[in-house]
Short mmCIF file of C-alpha atoms and ligand atoms in Angstrom, two decimals:
data_model
loop_
_atom_site.label_atom_id
_atom_site.label_comp_id
_atom_site.label_asym_id
_atom_site.label_seq_id
_atom_site.Cartn_x
_atom_site.Cartn_y
_atom_site.Cartn_z
CA UNK K 31 33.44 -13.28 33.48
CA UNK K 32 34.86 -15.69 30.57
CA UNK K 33 37.09 -13.25 29.16
CA UNK K 34 38.59 -12.59 32.53
CA UNK K 35 38.96 -16.15 33.34
CA UNK K 36 40.57 -16.55 30.05
CA UNK K 37 42.78 -13.61 30.69
CA UNK K 38 44.10 -15.05 33.92
CA UNK K 39 44.71 -18.40 32.51
CA UNK K 40 46.78 -17.04 29.55
CA UNK K 41 50.56 -17.28 29.73
CA UNK K 42 52.75 -14.20 28.78
CA UNK K 43 54.00 -14.77 25.32
CA UNK K 44 57.37 -16.41 24.57
CA UNK K 45 58.36 -16.81 28.18
CA UNK K 46 58.00 -19.37 31.09
CA UNK K 47 57.83 -16.61 33.62
CA UNK K 48 54.66 -16.36 35.72
CA UNK K 49 52.08 -13.75 34.80
CA UNK K 50 52.52 -10.78 36.99
CA UNK K 51 49.36 -9.08 38.19
CA UNK K 52 48.78 -5.94 40.31
CA UNK K 53 45.54 -6.16 42.02
CA UNK K 54 43.86 -2.82 43.60
CA UNK K 55 40.68 -1.41 45.00
CA UNK K 56 39.45 1.82 46.04
CA UNK K 57 40.80 4.38 48.64
CA UNK K 58 39.31 4.21 52.12
CA UNK K 59 38.63 0.53 51.58
CA UNK K 60 35.61 -1.22 53.21
CA UNK K 61 34.78 -4.91 53.70
CA UNK K 62 34.02 -5.55 49.95
CA UNK K 63 37.11 -3.71 48.80
CA UNK K 64 39.30 -5.71 51.01
CA UNK K 65 37.37 -8.82 50.62
CA UNK K 66 37.18 -8.78 46.83
CA UNK K 67 40.82 -7.78 46.27
CA UNK K 68 42.27 -10.45 48.76
CA UNK K 69 40.00 -12.98 47.23
CA UNK K 70 40.94 -12.05 43.63
CA UNK K 71 44.73 -12.30 44.48
CA UNK K 72 44.21 -15.79 45.94
CA UNK K 73 42.43 -16.81 42.77
CA UNK K 74 45.43 -15.34 40.66
CA UNK K 75 47.90 -17.09 42.77
CA UNK K 76 46.07 -20.35 42.72
CA UNK K 77 46.39 -20.00 38.74
CA UNK K 78 50.00 -19.58 39.05
CA UNK K 79 50.26 -15.73 38.92
CA UNK K 80 52.68 -13.56 40.62
CA UNK K 81 50.46 -11.03 42.54
CA UNK K 82 51.08 -7.62 44.39
CA UNK K 83 48.21 -5.93 46.21
CA UNK K 84 48.45 -1.94 45.67
CA UNK K 85 46.29 -0.23 48.25
CA UNK K 86 46.71 3.42 48.39
CA UNK K 87 45.51 3.68 51.83
CA UNK K 88 46.83 0.35 53.18
CA UNK K 89 45.05 -2.17 55.03
CA UNK K 90 42.53 -0.52 57.66
CA UNK K 91 43.09 -1.63 61.15
CA UNK K 92 39.64 -3.49 61.14
CA UNK K 93 40.73 -5.87 58.47
CA UNK K 94 44.28 -6.54 59.82
CA UNK K 95 43.31 -9.89 61.21
CA UNK K 96 42.90 -11.24 57.71
CA UNK K 97 46.05 -12.70 56.16
CA UNK K 98 46.94 -10.87 53.11
CA UNK K 99 47.48 -13.11 50.12
CA UNK K 100 50.63 -11.75 48.74
CA UNK K 101 52.87 -8.47 49.47
CA UNK K 102 50.90 -5.27 49.88
CA UNK K 103 52.23 -1.81 48.71
CA UNK K 104 50.81 1.65 49.33
CA UNK K 105 52.72 3.31 46.62
CA UNK K 106 53.35 2.37 43.10
CA UNK K 107 57.22 3.20 43.57
CA UNK K 108 57.30 0.43 45.93
CA UNK K 109 56.55 -2.08 43.32
CA UNK K 110 60.05 -1.33 41.67
CA UNK K 111 60.77 -3.68 38.84
CA UNK K 112 57.50 -5.60 39.38
CA UNK K 113 55.96 -4.47 36.03
CA UNK K 114 52.62 -6.28 35.72
CA UNK K 115 50.93 -7.73 32.67
CA UNK K 116 47.62 -6.97 34.17
CA UNK K 117 46.31 -4.28 36.63
CA UNK K 118 43.09 -5.46 37.98
CA UNK K 119 40.73 -2.99 39.95
CA UNK K 120 37.98 -4.30 42.17
CA UNK K 121 34.88 -2.56 43.52
CA UNK K 122 35.93 0.70 41.85
CA UNK K 123 32.87 2.55 40.58
CA UNK K 124 34.95 4.96 38.55
CA UNK K 125 38.51 5.69 37.34
CA UNK K 126 39.39 7.79 40.39
CA UNK K 127 38.64 5.38 42.92
CA UNK K 128 41.87 3.41 43.05
CA UNK K 129 43.34 6.70 44.30
CA UNK K 130 45.70 9.68 42.81
CA UNK K 131 48.41 7.75 41.47
CA UNK K 132 46.43 5.88 39.09
CA UNK K 133 43.75 8.58 37.97
CA UNK K 134 45.82 9.63 34.98
CA UNK K 135 46.46 5.94 34.07
CA UNK K 136 42.74 5.26 33.74
CA UNK K 137 41.34 8.84 32.56
CA UNK K 138 44.15 9.79 30.04
CA UNK K 139 46.25 6.57 29.53
CA UNK K 140 49.34 8.12 30.93
CA UNK K 141 51.61 5.49 32.07
CA UNK K 142 53.15 5.77 35.67
CA UNK K 143 56.30 4.15 34.31
CA UNK K 144 57.51 3.81 30.82
CA UNK K 145 57.85 -0.11 31.46
CA UNK K 146 54.09 -0.06 31.90
CA UNK K 147 53.41 0.46 28.15
CA UNK K 148 51.84 -2.76 27.57
CA UNK K 149 49.88 -3.04 30.84
CA UNK K 150 46.50 -4.33 30.22
CA UNK K 151 43.64 -3.17 32.59
CA UNK K 152 40.63 -4.89 34.16
CA UNK K 153 37.74 -3.47 35.96
CA UNK K 154 35.62 -5.90 38.07
CA UNK K 155 32.81 -4.14 39.86
CA UNK K 156 29.02 -4.04 40.76
CA UNK K 157 28.39 -0.25 40.90
CA UNK K 158 25.48 1.12 38.89
CA UNK K 159 27.01 3.74 36.19
CA UNK K 160 30.47 2.24 36.09
CA UNK K 161 31.85 4.01 33.07
CA UNK K 162 33.94 0.91 32.10
CA UNK K 163 37.37 2.60 32.36
CA UNK K 164 39.49 -0.40 31.88
CA UNK K 165 40.64 -2.37 28.78
CA UNK K 166 38.37 -5.30 29.94
CA UNK K 167 35.33 -4.42 31.90
CA UNK K 168 33.25 -6.79 34.03
CA UNK K 169 30.41 -4.84 35.55
CA UNK K 170 27.43 -6.44 37.08
CA UNK K 171 25.05 -4.04 39.09
CA UNK K 172 22.75 -6.97 40.02
CA UNK K 173 25.51 -8.45 42.26
CA UNK K 174 25.23 -7.88 45.87
CA UNK K 175 29.06 -7.38 46.13
CA UNK K 176 32.21 -7.39 43.94
CA UNK K 177 33.25 -10.18 46.25
CA UNK K 178 30.27 -12.29 45.05
CA UNK K 179 31.73 -11.72 41.45
CA UNK K 180 35.06 -13.03 42.43
CA UNK K 181 33.28 -16.05 44.15
CA UNK K 182 31.45 -16.79 40.69
CA UNK K 183 34.80 -16.46 39.03
CA UNK K 184 36.56 -18.78 41.46
CA UNK K 185 33.69 -21.41 41.19
CA UNK K 186 33.73 -21.16 37.47
CA UNK K 187 37.49 -22.01 37.63
CA UNK K 188 36.79 -24.77 39.92
CA UNK K 189 38.45 -23.30 42.79
CA UNK K 190 36.98 -24.13 46.32
CA UNK K 191 35.91 -21.19 48.38
CA UNK K 192 38.27 -22.11 51.36
CA UNK K 193 40.76 -20.64 53.39
CA UNK K 194 41.87 -16.93 52.61
CA UNK K 195 39.87 -17.19 49.48
CA UNK K 196 36.48 -18.12 51.18
CA UNK K 197 37.28 -15.45 53.91
CA UNK K 198 37.69 -12.72 51.49
CA UNK K 199 34.45 -13.40 49.52
CA UNK K 200 32.57 -13.79 52.74
CA UNK K 201 33.62 -10.74 54.05
CA UNK K 202 32.51 -8.75 51.11
CA UNK K 203 29.21 -10.56 51.09
CA UNK K 204 28.69 -9.95 54.60
CA UNK K 205 29.62 -6.36 54.79
CA UNK K 206 27.96 -5.10 51.40
CA UNK K 207 24.73 -6.97 52.24
CA UNK K 208 24.57 -5.58 55.95
CA UNK K 209 24.82 -9.20 57.25
CA UNK K 210 22.57 -10.59 54.34
CA UNK K 211 19.73 -7.97 55.42
CA UNK K 212 19.80 -5.17 52.55
CA UNK K 213 17.69 -5.59 49.43
CA UNK K 214 20.74 -6.62 47.39
CA UNK K 215 21.03 -10.05 49.23
CA UNK K 216 19.75 -12.77 46.63
CA UNK K 217 19.47 -16.61 47.19
CA UNK K 218 22.68 -16.64 45.13
CA UNK K 219 24.56 -14.58 47.72
CA UNK K 220 23.18 -16.90 50.50
CA UNK K 221 24.00 -20.06 48.64
CA UNK K 222 27.49 -18.80 48.13
CA UNK K 223 27.86 -17.95 51.81
CA UNK K 224 26.57 -21.40 52.65
CA UNK K 225 29.15 -23.06 50.42
CA UNK K 226 31.81 -21.02 52.02
CA UNK K 227 30.60 -22.52 55.48
CA UNK K 228 30.50 -25.90 54.06
CA UNK K 229 34.01 -25.53 53.11
CA UNK K 230 35.30 -24.72 56.53
CA UNK K 231 34.68 -21.08 57.43
CA UNK K 232 33.64 -20.79 61.09
CA UNK K 233 30.94 -18.01 61.17
CA UNK K 234 31.14 -17.51 65.01
CA UNK K 235 34.89 -16.95 64.78
CA UNK K 236 34.76 -14.88 61.65
CA UNK K 237 32.09 -12.64 63.31
CA UNK K 238 33.94 -12.35 66.54
CA UNK K 239 37.05 -11.21 64.54
CA UNK K 240 35.20 -8.65 62.31
CA UNK K 241 32.74 -7.27 64.92
CA UNK K 242 34.20 -7.67 68.42
CA UNK K 243 37.31 -5.49 67.81
CA UNK K 244 36.11 -1.99 68.83
CA UNK K 245 38.44 0.52 70.68
CA UNK K 246 36.89 2.26 73.72
CA UNK K 247 37.43 5.48 71.53
CA UNK K 248 35.28 4.17 68.84
CA UNK K 249 32.42 3.30 71.17
CA UNK K 250 32.55 6.76 73.01
CA UNK K 251 32.84 8.42 69.65
CA UNK K 252 29.49 6.59 68.47
CA UNK K 253 27.92 7.61 71.71
CA UNK K 254 28.78 11.23 71.37
CA UNK K 255 27.58 11.31 67.64
CA UNK K 256 24.25 9.50 68.57
CA UNK K 257 23.61 12.24 71.14
CA UNK K 258 23.85 14.71 68.20
CA UNK K 259 21.50 13.05 65.72
CA UNK K 260 18.79 15.39 64.04
CA UNK K 261 15.66 14.34 62.45
CA UNK K 262 14.02 16.14 59.57
CA UNK K 263 11.11 15.79 57.11
CA UNK K 264 8.67 14.50 59.64
CA UNK K 265 11.36 11.89 61.08
CA UNK K 266 11.91 10.45 57.78
CA UNK K 267 15.48 11.66 57.50
CA UNK K 268 18.09 11.52 60.09
CA UNK K 269 21.45 13.55 59.89
CA UNK K 270 24.63 13.67 61.78
CA UNK K 271 27.88 15.72 61.24
CA UNK K 272 31.18 14.56 62.57
CA UNK K 273 33.96 17.04 63.08
CA UNK K 274 37.72 16.46 63.39
CA UNK K 275 37.50 17.50 67.01
CA UNK K 276 34.96 14.73 67.72
CA UNK K 277 37.84 12.30 66.62
CA UNK K 278 40.65 13.87 68.43
CA UNK K 279 38.64 14.09 71.83
CA UNK K 280 37.85 10.52 71.49
CA UNK K 281 41.06 9.39 70.28
CA UNK K 282 39.45 7.89 67.22
CA UNK K 283 40.29 7.79 63.59
CA UNK K 284 37.92 8.21 60.45
CA UNK K 285 38.16 4.45 60.11
CA UNK K 286 35.98 4.38 63.25
CA UNK K 287 33.16 5.91 61.59
CA UNK K 288 32.65 2.94 59.20
CA UNK K 289 29.18 1.69 59.57
CA UNK K 290 27.67 4.95 61.42
CA UNK K 291 25.49 6.05 58.35
CA UNK K 292 23.77 2.55 58.36
CA UNK K 293 23.36 2.79 62.14
CA UNK K 294 21.60 6.15 61.73
CA UNK K 295 18.89 4.28 59.44
CA UNK K 296 18.03 2.07 62.38
CA UNK K 297 15.92 4.54 63.81
CA UNK K 298 12.17 3.57 63.20
CA UNK K 299 10.52 5.60 60.45
CA UNK K 300 13.77 6.99 59.06
CA UNK K 301 14.03 6.17 55.41
CA UNK K 302 17.22 8.29 54.56
CA UNK K 303 20.29 8.77 56.69
CA UNK K 304 22.71 11.33 55.79
CA UNK K 305 25.96 11.33 57.58
CA UNK K 306 28.44 14.25 56.89
CA UNK K 307 32.05 14.13 57.84
CA UNK K 308 34.53 17.12 58.17
CA UNK K 309 37.68 16.03 56.18
CA UNK K 310 39.76 19.02 56.48
CA UNK K 311 39.43 22.97 56.00
CA UNK K 312 36.31 23.45 53.66
CA UNK K 313 36.21 19.65 52.73
CA UNK K 314 33.54 17.26 53.72
CA UNK K 315 32.48 13.72 52.84
CA UNK K 316 28.87 12.52 52.61
CA UNK K 317 27.53 8.98 53.29
CA UNK K 318 24.03 8.48 52.37
CA UNK K 319 21.99 5.32 53.36
CA UNK K 320 18.39 4.52 52.62
CA UNK K 321 15.70 1.84 53.15
CA UNK K 322 14.77 -0.49 50.30
CA UNK K 323 12.46 1.40 47.90
CA UNK K 324 14.06 4.82 48.55
CA UNK K 325 16.77 5.57 45.93
CA UNK K 326 19.47 8.10 46.85
CA UNK K 327 22.08 7.39 44.43
CA UNK K 328 20.73 10.19 42.18
CA UNK K 329 21.19 12.86 45.00
CA UNK K 330 24.80 11.63 45.42
CA UNK K 331 25.32 11.93 41.77
CA UNK K 332 23.84 15.40 41.78
CA UNK K 333 26.72 16.50 43.99
CA UNK K 334 29.26 14.73 41.86
CA UNK K 335 29.21 11.39 43.74
CA UNK K 336 27.79 7.95 43.24
CA UNK K 337 27.21 4.58 44.73
CA UNK K 338 24.23 2.27 44.83
CA UNK K 339 20.46 2.71 45.21
CA UNK K 340 20.63 2.45 49.09
CA UNK K 341 24.20 3.23 49.84
CA UNK K 342 25.90 6.41 48.00
CA UNK K 343 28.37 9.08 48.84
CA UNK K 344 29.91 12.41 47.65
CA UNK K 345 32.54 14.93 48.41
CA UNK K 346 32.28 18.61 49.03
CA UNK K 347 34.45 21.57 49.24
CA UNK K 348 32.46 23.31 51.99
CA UNK K 349 32.29 23.02 55.64
CA UNK K 350 30.14 20.05 56.82
CA UNK K 351 27.09 21.89 58.40
CA UNK K 352 26.84 23.84 54.84
CA UNK K 353 27.27 20.70 52.63
CA UNK K 354 24.65 18.91 54.81
CA UNK K 355 22.15 21.74 54.43
CA UNK K 356 22.49 21.39 50.54
CA UNK K 357 22.01 17.71 50.77
CA UNK K 358 18.95 17.93 52.96
CA UNK K 359 17.46 20.53 50.55
CA UNK K 360 17.92 18.25 47.62
CA UNK K 361 16.52 15.30 49.38
CA UNK K 362 13.33 17.01 50.30
CA UNK K 363 13.24 18.68 46.82
CA UNK K 364 13.32 15.46 45.00
CA UNK K 365 11.37 13.47 47.70
CA UNK K 366 8.36 11.35 46.22
MN1 MN C 544 31.07 -3.23 46.92
#
């Protein structure tokens, strides 16, 4: 954290121009991705930097009530002559997570533009097994959320967790801990949330914005999917498959599926929830969720994915039902 703080404070050599920073996070951003990247952008701006957010998938509708701290672009070309000194990734467990336009940059060092020759990269994340793909890496798997790390950084720099900065940190804390209920929730997490509330965040208003915003289509989609849930392994595994036509008939999008895997885990006795989404012809995406002691990260990793002990995922080049069969097989085979 000290290195990152020092990097942010540093002025570019021989110029009085502000430091330029591109902040990014993973594709299909969740609450921690949006929360940590927004909050980091606020921190950088408070330190005098000029900042752009690069979000390959844009800001999902569920988070559009939050005020972005700076201009948001969805393609690198939109940055035009904004050549950054620093490129900062947040909540990205590996080099491919920021999206296809930056994969070659992190994997092979290929610059997307010649002017990016001297761009220095920073990776701030809390995923176990993060391969430290950037020039500077600050990875703390013990942290509940990447947003918690940004909160630590802000407080280390004596910046109050208020306004948009507080909202961003709170969003990440709340979503990555399942509203302060998952095993990753620590006293430090709750103290930080309390300080944000002390500094002006209204919990009821925030929750209303964040939760009471479902479309009728989303509600109907969840209803339909709930009817199709299957239990396996004596009721200890719950599974569900969502196909493209589920979305179409309910006028819903894949963003409307956010949180469904965690909901599956609410069934009494279920220790692992496996949710498989059809993503295209022969393409599927898995979300795995588990209760406290049960680690599903290794199963996700077996299929080339990753994540955390209790929340992980993977992608498949198979139709969803076939992919699910493989996952269920692996879960039972490795069950202890
Ligand atoms: Mn996270």
